Short mmCIF file of C-alpha atoms and ligand atoms in Angstrom, two decimals:
data_model
loop_
_atom_site.label_atom_id
_atom_site.label_comp_id
_atom_site.label_asym_id
_atom_site.label_seq_id
_atom_site.Cartn_x
_atom_site.Cartn_y
_atom_site.Cartn_z
CA MET A 1 74.05 54.18 72.11
CA LYS A 2 73.38 57.48 73.93
CA LYS A 3 74.67 56.48 77.45
CA LEU A 4 77.67 55.44 75.17
CA LEU A 5 77.81 58.83 74.15
CA ALA A 6 77.20 60.83 76.98
CA LEU A 7 80.13 58.17 78.60
CA LEU A 8 82.05 59.85 75.99
CA CYS A 9 80.96 63.62 76.55
CA VAL A 10 81.88 62.99 80.54
CA ALA A 11 85.36 61.28 79.66
CA ALA A 12 86.70 63.86 77.16
CA MET A 13 85.37 66.40 79.62
CA LEU A 14 87.06 65.32 81.86
CA PHE A 15 90.11 64.91 79.72
CA THR A 16 90.35 68.65 79.45
CA GLY A 17 89.88 69.81 82.39
CA SER A 18 92.70 67.56 82.97
CA VAL A 19 94.57 69.02 80.57
CA ILE A 20 93.59 72.86 81.83
CA ALA A 21 94.32 71.26 85.67
CA ALA A 22 98.25 70.21 84.17
CA ALA A 23 98.50 73.34 81.87
CA ASP A 24 97.40 75.31 84.69
CA GLU A 25 99.86 73.60 87.22
CA GLU A 26 102.81 73.70 84.83
CA LEU A 27 102.34 78.45 85.11
CA PRO A 28 105.30 79.56 86.97
CA THR A 29 103.28 82.22 89.55
CA VAL A 30 104.77 85.60 89.57
CA VAL A 31 103.44 88.50 92.40
CA ILE A 32 102.41 91.61 92.17
CA LEU A 33 103.42 93.52 94.54
CA GLY A 34 101.24 96.99 94.68
CA THR A 35 101.92 100.49 95.66
CA GLY A 36 99.61 102.99 93.82
CA GLY A 37 100.55 105.33 91.20
CA THR A 38 98.38 106.17 88.04
CA ILE A 39 98.58 102.63 86.74
CA ALA A 40 96.25 102.25 89.73
CA GLY A 41 94.08 105.44 89.32
CA THR A 42 90.81 106.54 88.16
CA GLY A 43 89.17 110.04 87.12
CA GLU A 44 86.27 110.83 84.32
CA ALA A 45 86.07 108.42 82.01
CA GLY A 46 88.39 108.62 78.85
CA LYS A 47 89.94 111.51 80.38
CA THR A 48 94.02 111.01 80.77
CA THR A 49 94.37 114.50 83.47
CA GLY A 50 92.76 114.88 86.11
CA TYR A 51 92.30 111.88 88.38
CA SER A 52 93.31 110.85 91.36
CA ALA A 53 96.48 108.01 91.60
CA GLY A 54 96.29 105.39 93.68
CA GLU A 55 92.49 104.25 93.71
CA LEU A 56 92.45 100.29 92.67
CA ASP A 57 93.14 97.96 95.18
CA ILE A 58 96.14 95.30 93.34
CA GLN A 59 93.03 92.57 92.36
CA SER A 60 91.01 95.02 89.81
CA LEU A 61 94.39 95.53 88.08
CA ILE A 62 94.65 92.10 87.14
CA ASP A 63 91.60 91.73 86.57
CA GLY A 64 91.73 94.74 84.18
CA VAL A 65 93.82 92.85 81.93
CA PRO A 66 93.30 90.81 79.46
CA GLY A 67 95.42 87.24 78.48
CA ILE A 68 97.26 87.41 81.55
CA GLU A 69 95.45 84.08 84.06
CA LYS A 70 97.80 82.52 80.37
CA LEU A 71 101.15 83.69 81.41
CA ALA A 72 101.01 83.15 85.22
CA LYS A 73 99.61 81.71 88.54
CA LEU A 74 99.32 85.12 89.38
CA GLN A 75 99.56 86.61 94.05
CA GLY A 76 98.81 90.25 94.45
CA GLU A 77 99.51 91.88 97.42
CA GLN A 78 98.33 95.39 98.55
CA VAL A 79 101.62 97.12 100.10
CA LEU A 80 100.58 100.54 100.59
CA ASN A 81 97.96 102.48 97.64
CA THR A 82 99.68 105.96 96.90
CA ALA A 83 100.90 108.04 94.41
CA SER A 84 104.25 107.22 94.01
CA ASP A 85 105.50 111.21 95.05
CA ASN A 86 104.03 109.44 99.01
CA VAL A 87 106.62 106.96 98.68
CA THR A 88 109.22 106.75 102.16
CA ASP A 89 112.15 105.40 102.79
CA LYS A 90 109.90 103.15 105.18
CA ASP A 91 107.79 101.72 102.77
CA TRP A 92 111.45 100.35 100.19
CA ILE A 93 112.31 99.29 103.63
CA VAL A 94 109.19 96.90 103.42
CA LEU A 95 108.61 96.01 99.86
CA ALA A 96 112.31 94.80 100.03
CA ASN A 97 111.98 92.63 103.32
CA ARG A 98 108.61 91.26 101.64
CA ILE A 99 110.04 90.49 98.11
CA ASN A 100 114.10 89.11 99.80
CA GLU A 101 111.37 86.49 102.09
CA LEU A 102 108.98 85.71 99.22
CA ALA A 103 111.74 84.97 96.78
CA LYS A 104 113.14 82.28 99.42
CA ASP A 105 109.80 80.36 98.46
CA PRO A 106 110.76 77.58 95.09
CA LYS A 107 107.51 77.93 93.63
CA ILE A 108 107.67 81.67 93.04
CA ALA A 109 109.01 82.44 89.41
CA GLY A 110 109.45 86.04 89.75
CA PHE A 111 108.33 89.23 91.37
CA VAL A 112 105.40 92.99 89.47
CA ILE A 113 105.38 96.08 91.86
CA THR A 114 102.54 98.12 90.57
CA HIS A 115 104.19 102.15 91.46
CA GLY A 116 103.75 105.85 90.68
CA THR A 117 106.15 106.63 87.74
CA ASP A 118 107.53 109.85 89.69
CA THR A 119 109.24 108.19 91.98
CA LEU A 120 109.64 105.06 90.34
CA GLU A 121 113.07 104.63 89.23
CA GLU A 122 113.49 105.70 92.43
CA THR A 123 112.59 102.58 93.95
CA ALA A 124 113.73 100.40 91.36
CA TYR A 125 117.76 101.88 91.64
CA PHE A 126 116.65 101.12 96.11
CA LEU A 127 115.21 97.50 95.71
CA ASP A 128 118.41 96.70 92.78
CA LEU A 129 120.97 97.55 95.42
CA THR A 130 119.40 95.36 98.36
CA VAL A 131 116.98 92.63 96.87
CA LYS A 132 118.89 89.08 97.51
CA THR A 133 117.75 87.09 94.67
CA ASP A 134 118.73 86.59 91.14
CA LYS A 135 114.91 85.62 90.65
CA PRO A 136 113.17 89.26 88.26
CA VAL A 137 111.99 92.04 89.94
CA ILE A 138 110.41 93.96 87.03
CA CYS A 139 108.85 97.67 88.18
CA VAL A 140 105.74 98.99 86.00
CA GLY A 141 103.82 102.12 86.10
CA ALA A 142 101.20 103.83 83.90
CA MET A 143 101.24 107.16 82.47
CA ARG A 144 96.72 107.05 81.96
CA PRO A 145 94.46 106.00 84.87
CA ALA A 146 92.77 103.48 83.85
CA THR A 147 89.50 105.23 83.30
CA ALA A 148 90.94 106.83 79.91
CA THR A 149 91.10 106.24 76.75
CA SER A 150 93.43 103.78 75.66
CA ALA A 151 95.36 103.18 78.88
CA ASP A 152 98.68 102.26 78.81
CA GLY A 153 98.89 100.30 82.31
CA PRO A 154 97.11 97.04 80.63
CA LEU A 155 99.56 96.20 78.51
CA ASN A 156 102.81 97.39 81.11
CA LEU A 157 101.64 94.67 83.36
CA TYR A 158 100.80 91.76 81.39
CA GLN A 159 104.86 92.54 79.44
CA SER A 160 105.49 93.06 83.04
CA VAL A 161 104.28 89.52 83.81
CA ALA A 162 105.40 88.34 80.86
CA LEU A 163 109.07 89.53 81.79
CA ALA A 164 109.18 88.15 85.10
CA ARG A 165 108.33 84.69 84.75
CA SER A 166 110.78 84.68 82.12
CA PRO A 167 113.71 82.96 81.88
CA GLU A 168 116.04 85.62 80.09
CA ALA A 169 115.32 87.98 83.04
CA VAL A 170 116.69 86.32 85.75
CA GLY A 171 119.72 88.37 86.75
CA GLN A 172 119.70 90.81 85.25
CA GLY A 173 118.98 92.29 88.66
CA VAL A 174 115.77 94.89 89.14
CA MET A 175 114.51 96.15 85.24
CA VAL A 176 111.52 98.28 84.71
CA VAL A 177 109.31 98.27 81.47
CA PHE A 178 107.35 100.78 80.17
CA SER A 179 105.88 101.22 76.15
CA ASP A 180 107.42 98.15 75.13
CA GLY A 181 110.72 98.92 76.30
CA ILE A 182 113.43 96.68 79.29
CA PHE A 183 115.53 99.36 81.24
CA SER A 184 117.76 98.49 83.95
CA ALA A 185 116.67 99.93 87.35
CA ARG A 186 119.92 101.61 87.79
CA GLN A 187 120.42 103.28 84.14
CA VAL A 188 115.98 104.12 83.67
CA THR A 189 114.82 107.40 83.83
CA LYS A 190 111.77 109.28 83.98
CA ILE A 191 111.81 111.37 80.25
CA THR A 192 108.45 112.94 80.20
CA THR A 193 105.45 114.76 82.35
CA TYR A 194 102.98 113.36 79.97
CA ARG A 195 103.55 111.22 77.33
CA THR A 196 103.09 107.38 77.42
CA ASN A 197 107.17 106.71 76.05
CA ALA A 198 107.82 107.99 79.15
CA PHE A 199 111.02 106.00 80.20
CA ASP A 200 114.59 105.74 78.80
CA GLY A 201 117.84 104.72 80.16
CA LYS A 202 118.95 107.96 78.25
CA ASP A 203 122.87 107.63 77.38
CA PHE A 204 122.61 103.59 77.43
CA GLY A 205 119.23 103.30 75.72
CA ALA A 206 117.23 99.94 75.88
CA LEU A 207 118.26 96.49 77.78
CA GLY A 208 115.49 95.20 75.05
CA TYR A 209 112.48 94.86 74.13
CA MET A 210 109.07 92.89 74.31
CA VAL A 211 106.74 92.24 72.45
CA ASP A 212 103.42 90.86 73.84
CA ASP A 213 104.74 88.63 76.12
CA LYS A 214 108.23 88.38 75.18
CA PRO A 215 111.54 89.71 75.35
CA TYR A 216 114.50 90.66 73.48
CA PHE A 217 117.85 91.38 74.97
CA TYR A 218 120.77 93.27 73.19
CA THR A 219 122.62 94.55 76.13
CA LYS A 220 123.02 93.75 80.00
CA ASP A 221 123.78 96.37 83.12
CA VAL A 222 126.59 94.54 83.94
CA ARG A 223 127.13 97.40 87.71
CA PRO A 224 126.72 94.90 90.58
CA HIS A 225 123.43 94.70 91.96
CA THR A 226 121.31 92.50 93.95
CA THR A 227 123.03 89.70 95.35
CA ALA A 228 126.50 91.29 94.66
CA THR A 229 125.71 93.88 96.86
CA PRO A 230 126.62 94.22 100.48
CA PHE A 231 123.16 96.40 101.37
CA ASP A 232 121.73 94.61 103.80
CA VAL A 233 118.03 96.23 104.61
CA SER A 234 116.91 93.12 106.68
CA GLY A 235 117.02 94.01 110.23
CA LEU A 236 116.38 98.12 109.42
CA GLU A 237 113.70 100.61 109.58
CA GLU A 238 114.64 103.61 108.83
CA LEU A 239 117.39 105.06 105.51
CA PRO A 240 119.76 107.62 106.83
CA LYS A 241 119.07 111.25 106.41
CA VAL A 242 120.29 112.54 103.06
CA GLY A 243 119.36 115.70 101.46
CA VAL A 244 120.04 116.39 97.38
CA ALA A 245 120.97 120.43 97.08
CA TYR A 246 119.96 122.02 93.75
CA PHE A 247 122.96 123.94 92.50
CA HIS A 248 122.35 127.46 89.57
CA ILE A 249 123.27 130.93 89.51
CA ASP A 250 124.14 133.01 92.35
CA ALA A 251 123.30 129.60 95.29
CA GLU A 252 123.36 131.18 98.68
CA GLN A 253 126.30 130.08 101.02
CA GLU A 254 123.58 129.31 103.91
CA ILE A 255 121.47 126.72 100.98
CA ILE A 256 124.76 124.59 101.85
CA ASP A 257 125.06 125.61 105.52
CA MET A 258 121.26 124.47 106.30
CA PHE A 259 121.92 120.18 104.06
CA MET A 260 125.44 120.25 105.97
CA ASP A 261 123.72 121.21 108.82
CA ARG A 262 120.78 118.78 109.03
CA TYR A 263 121.60 116.18 106.85
CA ASP A 264 124.07 112.76 107.34
CA GLY A 265 125.08 113.54 103.21
CA VAL A 266 124.60 115.55 101.05
CA ILE A 267 124.27 115.06 97.46
CA VAL A 268 124.59 118.13 94.98
CA ALA A 269 122.41 118.34 92.55
CA GLY A 270 125.84 120.18 90.31
CA ALA A 271 126.02 121.63 87.12
CA GLY A 272 127.86 119.91 84.29
CA ASN A 273 130.80 117.80 85.96
CA GLY A 274 128.62 118.29 88.93
CA SER A 275 130.47 121.48 89.76
CA MET A 276 128.72 124.79 91.74
CA SER A 277 130.50 128.23 92.34
CA THR A 278 133.83 128.82 94.46
CA LEU A 279 131.76 129.43 97.24
CA TRP A 280 129.53 126.16 97.94
CA HIS A 281 133.21 124.16 97.10
CA ASN A 282 134.66 126.53 99.49
CA ARG A 283 132.39 126.67 102.15
CA ILE A 284 132.20 122.43 101.97
CA LYS A 285 136.15 122.21 102.40
CA GLU A 286 135.93 124.59 105.10
CA ARG A 287 133.72 122.24 106.59
CA VAL A 288 134.63 119.35 105.64
CA ASP A 289 138.50 120.28 106.71
CA GLY A 290 137.23 121.96 109.94
CA GLY A 291 136.50 118.10 111.14
CA ASP A 292 132.25 117.79 109.19
CA SER A 293 131.04 114.80 108.55
CA THR A 294 128.79 115.09 106.00
CA ILE A 295 129.55 112.87 103.05
CA VAL A 296 128.91 115.77 100.30
CA VAL A 297 128.12 113.69 96.17
CA ARG A 298 128.89 115.90 93.03
CA ALA A 299 126.17 114.95 91.33
CA GLY A 300 125.14 115.84 87.48
CA ARG A 301 121.56 117.91 87.26
CA MET A 302 121.64 116.18 83.69
CA ASP A 303 120.84 112.82 82.85
CA ASN A 304 124.00 111.73 80.64
CA GLY A 305 127.59 111.83 81.38
CA ILE A 306 129.94 111.33 83.68
CA VAL A 307 131.19 113.60 86.41
CA THR A 308 134.15 112.65 87.55
CA GLU A 309 136.76 113.44 90.61
CA TYR A 310 137.99 116.84 91.15
CA ALA A 311 141.39 116.67 92.42
CA THR A 312 141.80 119.56 93.54
CA ASN A 313 138.36 118.79 95.90
CA PRO A 314 139.05 115.12 97.38
CA GLN A 315 136.39 116.64 100.52
CA THR A 316 133.06 116.26 97.68
CA ILE A 317 133.13 112.84 95.93
CA ALA A 318 132.01 112.22 92.22
CA GLY A 319 128.36 110.43 91.77
CA ASN A 320 129.48 108.50 88.50
CA ASN A 321 126.53 109.00 86.11
CA LEU A 322 123.72 108.85 88.71
CA ASN A 323 121.20 111.03 88.54
CA PRO A 324 121.44 113.08 91.82
CA GLN A 325 118.10 111.39 92.57
CA LYS A 326 119.61 107.67 91.88
CA ALA A 327 123.02 109.01 94.22
CA ARG A 328 121.24 110.00 96.95
CA ILE A 329 119.08 106.55 97.42
CA LEU A 330 123.39 104.37 96.80
CA LEU A 331 124.46 107.03 99.60
CA GLN A 332 121.88 106.27 102.65
CA LEU A 333 122.73 103.14 101.30
CA CYS A 334 126.56 103.82 102.05
CA LEU A 335 126.18 104.74 105.55
CA THR A 336 124.54 101.92 107.23
CA LEU A 337 127.21 100.03 106.35
CA THR A 338 130.06 103.16 106.94
CA HIS A 339 130.88 107.14 107.35
CA ASP A 340 134.51 106.62 105.91
CA ARG A 341 135.18 108.91 102.75
CA GLU A 342 137.22 107.01 100.75
CA VAL A 343 135.25 103.83 100.89
CA ILE A 344 131.87 105.47 99.49
CA ARG A 345 133.95 106.75 97.34
CA ASP A 346 135.00 103.30 95.98
CA TYR A 347 130.96 102.40 96.59
CA PHE A 348 130.24 105.54 94.46
CA ALA A 349 132.80 104.15 91.55
CA LYS A 350 131.42 100.55 91.59
CA TYR A 351 127.93 100.39 92.10
N1 DAS B 401 100.63 109.97 90.11
C1 DAS B 401 101.95 110.20 89.54
C2 DAS B 401 102.83 108.78 90.58
O1 DAS B 401 102.01 108.05 91.16
C3 DAS B 401 102.24 109.99 88.10
C4 DAS B 401 102.15 108.55 87.71
O2 DAS B 401 102.22 107.32 88.00
O3 DAS B 401 102.47 108.31 86.30
O4 DAS B 401 103.94 108.94 90.88
#
C-alpha cells in the first residue's frame, strides 16, 4: 500500500511538473533592455530624493517585481546604466539596432526599455521613428528610486512587460507605460519634476490604461511610425548635429548666429506659434537667402497646439505639434536622408 502511495505521489509530481513546464513553454519571451535612471536608482532607505540613478542592474530590477515571471519569459540585457541626462545619440543608435536585430527572433514577443524619466520621451520618439518591427516596444521608468517607500518602478515595470507581451499592443508603435497610463511615444511628455503621475500626452491624453496586467486601449497614434518611416540607422554611428535655441524676450542676434554657425540644423523653441523676434526672423532670412544651408525649424515652447507655416518666412519650417526636443530628433533623422528644405518640410508635416 505504502509503495502504491509513493508511486502515485511520484506520478503526481511528474504530472504537475510537466504541466508547469508546458505552461512555462507557452509564455511569450520579452526582452528587457536596461539603460539606468531612477528606476535603477538607490539611496537612503525610504527617501524619494538624494539618491543615485542607474545603480542596480537589470536582473536586480526584474528580481524586485513580484509575479513578473508569470507574465513572460524574461531576458534582461544591460545596454548602459546611467541617469538619462547622459544618454547620447550614439546610445540611441545602439539601442535601435539591438532591438532591430533581436526582433528577427520569432520567439521574442516584445521589448521593454528601462530608462530615466528626464529624457524618456526623447528615446521613445527616436525608437518610434527607427525600429523596424511591429512588435511592441515599451519604454518605462520611475520617479522614485528602488529604495524609496512606495517605489513606483516595480508596478511600472510589471505593467510594461504585460503590455509588451500583449497582442493588442502589436503595430501600435513605441509606447510609454507610466502610473497606469499607456502613452504614444510621439505625444508623451514629462509634466512634473517630482510627482509619480509624471507623464501625459497633453492635448491627446493617453492611448489607454493598464489595469494590473491588462491593457485597455481607447485611441491610436495615426502618424506613421516604426516600419512605416524611411529612417534607417543600421549603418550609422552618430547623427547630424542639431541644436535647440530657446527664444525669449530680448534674445540677442548672437544667439541665433551661434546656433546657425555651429549646427547642421536648429530648432527654435519659439514663443506662441513658434514665434520669435523680428531680429531673429530677419537674421535667419538673411543667412538662408545668402546661401546658408542650415535647416531652421520653428517649434513651440509650450506642449499643446500646432505650429503652422509662416507664408512670410519660408526660410523656416513649421515643427507641427512636436515639442523642441522631439523636433530635434526628427530633424536629425531627416538630415540623414536629405538637406532639401522642401523635402524636410514635408517630413515635418507627416511624421
Ligand atoms: N535621474 C533622472 C533620469 O535618469 C530622473 C529619473 O529617472 O526619474 O532621468
